[in-house]
PDB file of C-alpha atoms in Angstrom:
ATOM      1  CA  MET M   1       0.000   0.000   0.000  1.00  0.00           C
ATOM      2  CA  ASN M   2       1.438   3.324  -1.011  1.00  0.00           C
ATOM      3  CA  TRP M   3      -0.015   5.882   1.429  1.00  0.00           C
ATOM      4  CA  LYS M   4       1.281   8.775  -0.580  1.00  0.00           C
ATOM      5  CA  TYR M   5      -1.306   7.990  -3.254  1.00  0.00           C
ATOM      6  CA  ALA M   6      -4.014   6.518  -1.084  1.00  0.00           C
ATOM      7  CA  LEU M   7      -4.516   9.689   0.926  1.00  0.00           C
ATOM      8  CA  PRO M   8      -5.680  12.005  -1.874  1.00  0.00           C
ATOM      9  CA  ILE M   9      -8.256   9.433  -2.927  1.00  0.00           C
ATOM     10  CA  LEU M  10      -9.758   9.479   0.551  1.00  0.00           C
ATOM     11  CA  PHE M  11     -10.056  13.229   0.390  1.00  0.00           C
ATOM     12  CA  LEU M  12     -11.477  13.140  -3.089  1.00  0.00           C
ATOM     13  CA  ALA M  13     -14.376  10.867  -2.249  1.00  0.00           C
ATOM     14  CA  PRO M  14     -16.559  13.395  -0.369  1.00  0.00           C
ATOM     15  CA  ALA M  15     -16.022  16.008  -3.089  1.00  0.00           C
ATOM     16  CA  VAL M  16     -17.221  13.591  -5.758  1.00  0.00           C
ATOM     17  CA  ALA M  17     -20.276  12.669  -3.700  1.00  0.00           C
ATOM     18  CA  LEU M  18     -21.134  16.377  -3.466  1.00  0.00           C
ATOM     19  CA  ALA M  19     -20.555  17.001  -7.148  1.00  0.00           C
ATOM     20  CA  GLN M  20     -22.887  14.163  -8.131  1.00  0.00           C
ATOM     21  CA  GLY M  21     -25.528  15.922  -6.084  1.00  0.00           C
ATOM     22  CA  LYS M  22     -27.638  14.658  -3.268  1.00  0.00           C
ATOM     23  CA  GLY M  23     -30.177  17.376  -3.908  1.00  0.00           C
ATOM     24  CA  PRO M  24     -33.926  16.769  -3.735  1.00  0.00           C
ATOM     25  CA  SER M  25     -35.726  14.930  -6.551  1.00  0.00           C
ATOM     26  CA  ASP M  26     -38.489  16.627  -8.576  1.00  0.00           C
ATOM     27  CA  PRO M  27     -41.318  15.078  -6.484  1.00  0.00           C
ATOM     28  CA  GLN M  28     -39.476  16.289  -3.364  1.00  0.00           C
ATOM     29  CA  ILE M  29     -38.999  19.770  -4.848  1.00  0.00           C
ATOM     30  CA  ALA M  30     -42.733  19.926  -5.626  1.00  0.00           C
ATOM     31  CA  HIS M  31     -43.419  19.060  -1.974  1.00  0.00           C
ATOM     32  CA  ILE M  32     -40.954  21.704  -0.738  1.00  0.00           C
ATOM     33  CA  VAL M  33     -42.556  24.394  -2.926  1.00  0.00           C
ATOM     34  CA  VAL M  34     -46.081  23.623  -1.690  1.00  0.00           C
ATOM     35  CA  THR M  35     -44.930  23.378   1.952  1.00  0.00           C
ATOM     36  CA  ALA M  36     -42.943  26.628   1.840  1.00  0.00           C
ATOM     37  CA  ASN M  37     -45.923  28.500   0.388  1.00  0.00           C
ATOM     38  CA  GLN M  38     -48.409  27.005   2.834  1.00  0.00           C
ATOM     39  CA  ILE M  39     -46.257  27.991   5.817  1.00  0.00           C
ATOM     40  CA  ASP M  40     -46.267  31.623   4.744  1.00  0.00           C
ATOM     41  CA  ILE M  41     -50.025  31.531   4.044  1.00  0.00           C
ATOM     42  CA  ASP M  42     -50.591  30.210   7.586  1.00  0.00           C
ATOM     43  CA  ALA M  43     -48.407  32.930   9.136  1.00  0.00           C
ATOM     44  CA  GLY M  44     -50.195  35.537   6.981  1.00  0.00           C
ATOM     45  CA  LYS M  45     -53.603  34.374   8.219  1.00  0.00           C
ATOM     46  CA  ILE M  46     -52.498  34.772  11.841  1.00  0.00           C
ATOM     47  CA  ALA M  47     -51.087  38.255  11.116  1.00  0.00           C
ATOM     48  CA  LYS M  48     -54.258  39.317   9.342  1.00  0.00           C
ATOM     49  CA  SER M  49     -56.392  38.397  12.284  1.00  0.00           C
ATOM     50  CA  LYS M  50     -54.046  39.587  15.069  1.00  0.00           C
ATOM     51  CA  SER M  51     -52.264  42.692  13.770  1.00  0.00           C
ATOM     52  CA  LYS M  52     -53.809  46.140  14.241  1.00  0.00           C
ATOM     53  CA  ASN M  53     -51.300  47.731  11.855  1.00  0.00           C
ATOM     54  CA  LYS M  54     -52.782  48.419   8.407  1.00  0.00           C
ATOM     55  CA  GLU M  55     -49.453  48.020   6.578  1.00  0.00           C
ATOM     56  CA  VAL M  56     -48.754  44.709   8.305  1.00  0.00           C
ATOM     57  CA  GLN M  57     -52.275  43.531   7.487  1.00  0.00           C
ATOM     58  CA  ALA M  58     -51.861  44.522   3.823  1.00  0.00           C
ATOM     59  CA  PHE M  59     -48.541  42.688   3.657  1.00  0.00           C
ATOM     60  CA  ALA M  60     -50.103  39.614   5.278  1.00  0.00           C
ATOM     61  CA  GLN M  61     -52.939  39.671   2.724  1.00  0.00           C
ATOM     62  CA  GLN M  62     -50.381  39.921  -0.078  1.00  0.00           C
ATOM     63  CA  MET M  63     -48.603  36.826   1.294  1.00  0.00           C
ATOM     64  CA  ILE M  64     -51.893  34.890   1.422  1.00  0.00           C
ATOM     65  CA  THR M  65     -52.796  35.937  -2.143  1.00  0.00           C
ATOM     66  CA  ASP M  66     -49.388  35.479  -3.769  1.00  0.00           C
ATOM     67  CA  HIS M  67     -48.343  32.246  -2.099  1.00  0.00           C
ATOM     68  CA  GLY M  68     -51.838  30.908  -2.773  1.00  0.00           C
ATOM     69  CA  ALA M  69     -51.400  31.776  -6.469  1.00  0.00           C
ATOM     70  CA  VAL M  70     -47.995  30.056  -6.564  1.00  0.00           C
ATOM     71  CA  ASN M  71     -49.414  26.927  -4.953  1.00  0.00           C
ATOM     72  CA  LYS M  72     -52.291  26.834  -7.403  1.00  0.00           C
ATOM     73  CA  GLN M  73     -49.777  27.019 -10.246  1.00  0.00           C
ATOM     74  CA  ALA M  74     -47.495  24.415  -8.637  1.00  0.00           C
ATOM     75  CA  GLY M  75     -50.431  22.051  -8.062  1.00  0.00           C
ATOM     76  CA  ALA M  76     -51.550  22.398 -11.690  1.00  0.00           C
ATOM     77  CA  LEU M  77     -48.010  21.748 -12.958  1.00  0.00           C
ATOM     78  CA  ALA M  78     -47.520  18.699 -10.714  1.00  0.00           C
ATOM     79  CA  LYS M  79     -50.809  17.285 -12.022  1.00  0.00           C
ATOM     80  CA  LYS M  80     -49.837  17.996 -15.626  1.00  0.00           C
ATOM     81  CA  LEU M  81     -46.432  16.359 -15.199  1.00  0.00           C
ATOM     82  CA  GLY M  82     -47.838  13.461 -13.188  1.00  0.00           C
ATOM     83  CA  VAL M  83     -45.498  14.304 -10.300  1.00  0.00           C
ATOM     84  CA  LYS M  84     -46.708  13.177  -6.879  1.00  0.00           C
ATOM     85  CA  PRO M  85     -45.206  15.529  -4.240  1.00  0.00           C
ATOM     86  CA  GLU M  86     -43.046  13.486  -1.862  1.00  0.00           C
ATOM     87  CA  ASP M  87     -42.346  14.438   1.763  1.00  0.00           C
ATOM     88  CA  ASN M  88     -38.663  14.863   2.632  1.00  0.00           C
ATOM     89  CA  ASP M  89     -36.240  16.249   5.209  1.00  0.00           C
ATOM     90  CA  ILE M  90     -36.280  19.827   3.844  1.00  0.00           C
ATOM     91  CA  SER M  91     -40.102  19.924   3.940  1.00  0.00           C
ATOM     92  CA  LYS M  92     -40.053  18.480   7.474  1.00  0.00           C
ATOM     93  CA  SER M  93     -37.560  21.090   8.611  1.00  0.00           C
ATOM     94  CA  LEU M  94     -39.632  23.878   7.009  1.00  0.00           C
ATOM     95  CA  LYS M  95     -42.780  22.611   8.726  1.00  0.00           C
ATOM     96  CA  LYS M  96     -41.023  22.465  12.091  1.00  0.00           C
ATOM     97  CA  GLY M  97     -39.782  26.058  11.690  1.00  0.00           C
ATOM     98  CA  GLY M  98     -43.253  27.179  10.583  1.00  0.00           C
ATOM     99  CA  ALA M  99     -44.898  25.538  13.603  1.00  0.00           C
ATOM    100  CA  GLU M 100     -42.400  27.182  15.970  1.00  0.00           C
ATOM    101  CA  ASN M 101     -43.057  30.589  14.413  1.00  0.00           C
ATOM    102  CA  THR M 102     -46.835  30.099  14.622  1.00  0.00           C
ATOM    103  CA  ALA M 103     -46.611  29.058  18.279  1.00  0.00           C
ATOM    104  CA  ASN M 104     -44.482  32.119  19.063  1.00  0.00           C
ATOM    105  CA  LEU M 105     -46.797  34.523  17.189  1.00  0.00           C
ATOM    106  CA  LYS M 106     -49.870  33.212  18.996  1.00  0.00           C
ATOM    107  CA  LYS M 107     -48.314  34.278  22.314  1.00  0.00           C
ATOM    108  CA  LEU M 108     -47.679  37.871  21.202  1.00  0.00           C
ATOM    109  CA  SER M 109     -49.831  40.949  20.531  1.00  0.00           C
ATOM    110  CA  GLY M 110     -49.572  44.615  19.497  1.00  0.00           C
ATOM    111  CA  ALA M 111     -46.200  46.024  18.432  1.00  0.00           C
ATOM    112  CA  ALA M 112     -44.333  42.947  19.691  1.00  0.00           C
ATOM    113  CA  PHE M 113     -46.469  40.767  17.425  1.00  0.00           C
ATOM    114  CA  ASP M 114     -45.910  43.002  14.381  1.00  0.00           C
ATOM    115  CA  LYS M 115     -42.151  43.034  14.955  1.00  0.00           C
ATOM    116  CA  ALA M 116     -41.928  39.266  15.420  1.00  0.00           C
ATOM    117  CA  TYR M 117     -44.075  38.589  12.344  1.00  0.00           C
ATOM    118  CA  VAL M 118     -42.210  40.998  10.067  1.00  0.00           C
ATOM    119  CA  ASP M 119     -38.746  39.988  11.350  1.00  0.00           C
ATOM    120  CA  HIS M 120     -39.607  36.374  10.637  1.00  0.00           C
ATOM    121  CA  GLU M 121     -40.941  37.233   7.167  1.00  0.00           C
ATOM    122  CA  VAL M 122     -37.614  38.927   6.329  1.00  0.00           C
ATOM    123  CA  ALA M 123     -35.588  35.939   7.527  1.00  0.00           C
ATOM    124  CA  TYR M 124     -37.960  33.425   5.932  1.00  0.00           C
ATOM    125  CA  HIS M 125     -37.972  35.012   2.486  1.00  0.00           C
ATOM    126  CA  GLN M 126     -34.199  35.350   2.585  1.00  0.00           C
ATOM    127  CA  ALA M 127     -33.920  31.649   3.463  1.00  0.00           C
ATOM    128  CA  VAL M 128     -36.355  30.716   0.682  1.00  0.00           C
ATOM    129  CA  LEU M 129     -34.368  32.783  -1.845  1.00  0.00           C
ATOM    130  CA  ASP M 130     -31.181  30.997  -0.774  1.00  0.00           C
ATOM    131  CA  ALA M 131     -32.904  27.629  -1.099  1.00  0.00           C
ATOM    132  CA  ILE M 132     -34.188  28.565  -4.571  1.00  0.00           C
ATOM    133  CA  ASP M 133     -30.730  29.591  -5.763  1.00  0.00           C
ATOM    134  CA  LYS M 134     -28.613  26.934  -4.066  1.00  0.00           C
ATOM    135  CA  THR M 135     -30.887  23.894  -3.938  1.00  0.00           C
ATOM    136  CA  LEU M 136     -34.144  24.034  -5.873  1.00  0.00           C
ATOM    137  CA  ILE M 137     -33.098  25.514  -9.236  1.00  0.00           C
ATOM    138  CA  PRO M 138     -29.822  23.526  -9.445  1.00  0.00           C
ATOM    139  CA  SER M 139     -31.578  20.265  -8.467  1.00  0.00           C
ATOM    140  CA  ALA M 140     -34.756  20.503 -10.564  1.00  0.00           C
ATOM    141  CA  GLN M 141     -34.585  18.097 -13.503  1.00  0.00           C
ATOM    142  CA  ASN M 142     -37.822  18.886 -15.303  1.00  0.00           C
ATOM    143  CA  ALA M 143     -37.567  22.101 -17.351  1.00  0.00           C
ATOM    144  CA  GLU M 144     -41.117  23.220 -16.547  1.00  0.00           C
ATOM    145  CA  LEU M 145     -40.597  22.701 -12.814  1.00  0.00           C
ATOM    146  CA  LYS M 146     -37.324  24.621 -12.986  1.00  0.00           C
ATOM    147  CA  GLY M 147     -39.120  27.323 -15.010  1.00  0.00           C
ATOM    148  CA  LEU M 148     -41.848  27.636 -12.390  1.00  0.00           C
ATOM    149  CA  ILE M 149     -39.290  28.142  -9.619  1.00  0.00           C
ATOM    150  CA  GLU M 150     -37.427  30.692 -11.715  1.00  0.00           C
ATOM    151  CA  LYS M 151     -40.692  32.533 -12.310  1.00  0.00           C
ATOM    152  CA  VAL M 152     -41.518  32.522  -8.587  1.00  0.00           C
ATOM    153  CA  ARG M 153     -38.126  33.960  -7.611  1.00  0.00           C
ATOM    154  CA  PRO M 154     -38.913  37.653  -8.408  1.00  0.00           C
ATOM    155  CA  ALA M 155     -42.054  37.467  -6.251  1.00  0.00           C
ATOM    156  CA  ILE M 156     -40.012  36.149  -3.320  1.00  0.00           C
ATOM    157  CA  GLN M 157     -37.463  38.925  -3.891  1.00  0.00           C
ATOM    158  CA  ALA M 158     -40.282  41.525  -3.959  1.00  0.00           C
ATOM    159  CA  HIS M 159     -41.732  40.078  -0.739  1.00  0.00           C
ATOM    160  CA  LEU M 160     -38.303  40.274   0.889  1.00  0.00           C
ATOM    161  CA  ASP M 161     -37.867  43.918  -0.177  1.00  0.00           C
ATOM    162  CA  HIS M 162     -41.384  44.769   1.019  1.00  0.00           C
ATOM    163  CA  ALA M 163     -40.819  43.006   4.364  1.00  0.00           C
ATOM    164  CA  LYS M 164     -37.512  44.841   4.873  1.00  0.00           C
ATOM    165  CA  HIS M 165     -39.219  48.166   4.122  1.00  0.00           C
ATOM    166  CA  LEU M 166     -41.919  47.310   6.659  1.00  0.00           C
ATOM    167  CA  GLN M 167     -39.262  46.279   9.177  1.00  0.00           C
ATOM    168  CA  GLY M 168     -37.648  49.716   8.755  1.00  0.00           C
ATOM    169  CA  ASP M 169     -40.993  51.499   9.241  1.00  0.00           C
ATOM    170  CA  LEU M 170     -41.825  49.491  12.365  1.00  0.00           C
ATOM    171  CA  GLY M 171     -38.352  50.284  13.735  1.00  0.00           C
ATOM    172  CA  LYS M 172     -38.838  54.025  13.127  1.00  0.00           C
ATOM    173  CA  ASN M 173     -42.248  54.041  14.805  1.00  0.00           C
ATOM    174  CA  ALA M 174     -40.880  52.112  17.785  1.00  0.00           C
ATOM    175  CA  GLY M 175     -38.119  54.704  18.110  1.00  0.00           C
ATOM    176  CA  LYS M 176     -40.671  57.550  18.348  1.00  0.00           C
ATOM    177  CA  LYS M 177     -42.282  56.149  21.469  1.00  0.00           C
TER     178      LYS M 177
ATOM    179  CA  MET N   1     -41.507  41.267 -10.705  1.00  0.00           C
ATOM    180  CA  LYS N   2     -41.637  44.627 -12.474  1.00  0.00           C
ATOM    181  CA  PHE N   3     -43.366  46.805 -15.033  1.00  0.00           C
ATOM    182  CA  VAL N   4     -41.853  46.460 -18.504  1.00  0.00           C
ATOM    183  CA  PRO N   5     -40.962  49.046 -19.650  1.00  0.00           C
ATOM    184  CA  GLU N   6     -40.690  50.879 -16.350  1.00  0.00           C
ATOM    185  CA  ARG N   7     -40.812  54.260 -18.112  1.00  0.00           C
ATOM    186  CA  LEU N   8     -43.137  54.939 -21.014  1.00  0.00           C
ATOM    187  CA  GLU N   9     -43.444  58.146 -23.011  1.00  0.00           C
ATOM    188  CA  VAL N  10     -46.884  58.842 -24.459  1.00  0.00           C
ATOM    189  CA  ALA N  11     -49.019  61.702 -25.723  1.00  0.00           C
ATOM    190  CA  ALA N  12     -52.371  62.672 -24.256  1.00  0.00           C
ATOM    191  CA  GLY N  13     -55.067  60.539 -25.851  1.00  0.00           C
ATOM    192  CA  ASP N  14     -52.812  57.483 -26.296  1.00  0.00           C
ATOM    193  CA  ARG N  15     -54.240  54.234 -25.002  1.00  0.00           C
ATOM    194  CA  ILE N  16     -51.922  52.150 -22.808  1.00  0.00           C
ATOM    195  CA  THR N  17     -52.689  48.503 -22.077  1.00  0.00           C
ATOM    196  CA  TRP N  18     -51.083  46.623 -19.188  1.00  0.00           C
ATOM    197  CA  VAL N  19     -51.102  42.814 -19.303  1.00  0.00           C
ATOM    198  CA  ASN N  20     -50.329  40.791 -16.187  1.00  0.00           C
ATOM    199  CA  ARG N  21     -47.866  38.132 -17.356  1.00  0.00           C
ATOM    200  CA  ASP N  22     -47.226  37.014 -13.777  1.00  0.00           C
ATOM    201  CA  PHE N  23     -49.317  34.459 -11.929  1.00  0.00           C
ATOM    202  CA  VAL N  24     -49.785  36.596  -8.855  1.00  0.00           C
ATOM    203  CA  PRO N  25     -52.256  39.501  -9.090  1.00  0.00           C
ATOM    204  CA  HIS N  26     -51.013  43.050  -9.698  1.00  0.00           C
ATOM    205  CA  SER N  27     -52.471  46.522 -10.052  1.00  0.00           C
ATOM    206  CA  VAL N  28     -51.654  49.783 -11.820  1.00  0.00           C
ATOM    207  CA  THR N  29     -52.171  52.462  -9.208  1.00  0.00           C
ATOM    208  CA  ALA N  30     -51.420  56.187  -9.136  1.00  0.00           C
ATOM    209  CA  LYS N  31     -53.453  57.692  -6.314  1.00  0.00           C
ATOM    210  CA  GLU N  32     -52.812  61.355  -7.117  1.00  0.00           C
ATOM    211  CA  ALA N  33     -53.569  60.946 -10.819  1.00  0.00           C
ATOM    212  CA  LYS N  34     -56.615  58.839  -9.888  1.00  0.00           C
ATOM    213  CA  VAL N  35     -55.419  55.838 -11.878  1.00  0.00           C
ATOM    214  CA  GLU N  36     -56.586  52.488 -10.501  1.00  0.00           C
ATOM    215  CA  SER N  37     -56.836  49.283 -12.478  1.00  0.00           C
ATOM    216  CA  GLY N  38     -58.207  47.146  -9.663  1.00  0.00           C
ATOM    217  CA  ASP N  39     -56.592  43.750  -9.090  1.00  0.00           C
ATOM    218  CA  LEU N  40     -55.480  42.172 -12.364  1.00  0.00           C
ATOM    219  CA  ALA N  41     -55.307  38.383 -12.316  1.00  0.00           C
ATOM    220  CA  GLN N  42     -52.905  36.350 -14.446  1.00  0.00           C
ATOM    221  CA  ASN N  43     -53.167  37.372 -18.122  1.00  0.00           C
ATOM    222  CA  ALA N  44     -55.780  40.057 -17.330  1.00  0.00           C
ATOM    223  CA  ARG N  45     -55.483  43.280 -19.340  1.00  0.00           C
ATOM    224  CA  TRP N  46     -56.336  46.847 -18.438  1.00  0.00           C
ATOM    225  CA  THR N  47     -56.352  49.866 -20.709  1.00  0.00           C
ATOM    226  CA  TRP N  48     -56.043  53.503 -19.704  1.00  0.00           C
ATOM    227  CA  THR N  49     -56.241  56.558 -21.922  1.00  0.00           C
ATOM    228  CA  ALA N  50     -53.465  58.997 -21.092  1.00  0.00           C
ATOM    229  CA  LYS N  51     -54.503  62.458 -20.039  1.00  0.00           C
ATOM    230  CA  GLY N  52     -52.824  65.503 -18.493  1.00  0.00           C
ATOM    231  CA  LYS N  53     -49.169  66.473 -18.752  1.00  0.00           C
ATOM    232  CA  GLY N  54     -45.912  65.620 -17.006  1.00  0.00           C
ATOM    233  CA  ASP N  55     -44.805  62.488 -15.146  1.00  0.00           C
ATOM    234  CA  ILE N  56     -47.257  60.097 -13.561  1.00  0.00           C
ATOM    235  CA  PRO N  57     -45.457  57.773 -11.173  1.00  0.00           C
ATOM    236  CA  TYR N  58     -47.428  54.612 -10.457  1.00  0.00           C
ATOM    237  CA  LEU N  59     -46.959  51.381  -8.571  1.00  0.00           C
ATOM    238  CA  CYS N  60     -48.531  48.018  -7.937  1.00  0.00           C
ATOM    239  CA  ARG N  61     -50.756  48.533  -4.893  1.00  0.00           C
ATOM    240  CA  LEU N  62     -50.197  44.890  -3.928  1.00  0.00           C
ATOM    241  CA  HIS N  63     -46.402  45.000  -4.420  1.00  0.00           C
ATOM    242  CA  PRO N  64     -45.271  48.566  -3.723  1.00  0.00           C
ATOM    243  CA  VAL N  65     -41.699  47.648  -4.723  1.00  0.00           C
ATOM    244  CA  MET N  66     -42.976  47.530  -8.333  1.00  0.00           C
ATOM    245  CA  LYS N  67     -42.811  51.034  -9.716  1.00  0.00           C
ATOM    246  CA  GLY N  68     -43.310  52.641 -13.116  1.00  0.00           C
ATOM    247  CA  THR N  69     -43.667  56.080 -14.678  1.00  0.00           C
ATOM    248  CA  ILE N  70     -45.822  57.361 -17.517  1.00  0.00           C
ATOM    249  CA  ILE N  71     -44.323  60.446 -19.129  1.00  0.00           C
ATOM    250  CA  LEU N  72     -46.882  62.601 -20.877  1.00  0.00           C
ATOM    251  CA  LYS N  73     -45.226  64.689 -23.563  1.00  0.00           C
TER     252      LYS N  73
END
């Protein structure tokens, strides 16, 4: 055994495994898309009923409308392609995070609620954008599925910008008190 | 998610049609100029006849980060 040559092979193995990709399959991606949208719809519904701030309520309604529209489109595409959404670790992790956020929001009210909701929306949309760029688009095999995700991306970016703007406004108002 | 083109030069009397090519709803809204398309669903169209003079900044009421300007010559 010549260790001088054996060693680089050991180091190479993980890199190859990564390059081949252990990303989610198309049925898993379909499940992730639907789950990610549903989580934000659920949070939006809570915000719409609990927030007293008109801007926060309008943002929440936008989340319900837009993510609902994306899910309708995703559902129609999955049906057309004959893809059956398949549960997976990323979906499970998203659901867990969504449930934690919902539980936290239910405990809060007033300005503290608005801040927690909007802060989470900023972080969530940033995380979704990262997932779109680093995981979902590179992993999607079907061109139409990839196209759908690419078409959704600008909406997520707009939501992130809107949420950040709202975060700034809430911060300013809090500073006045 | 944006208006294409974001700036449009027209003359009074010109008819401008917006088509929503996105699958989330959008609007064409300029409060001061009293321009309001209502919510436009996917592929819905809305036409407005330009009137007045100067710049009319507008936005999507549902996505305020989407902005456009009509320039009336």
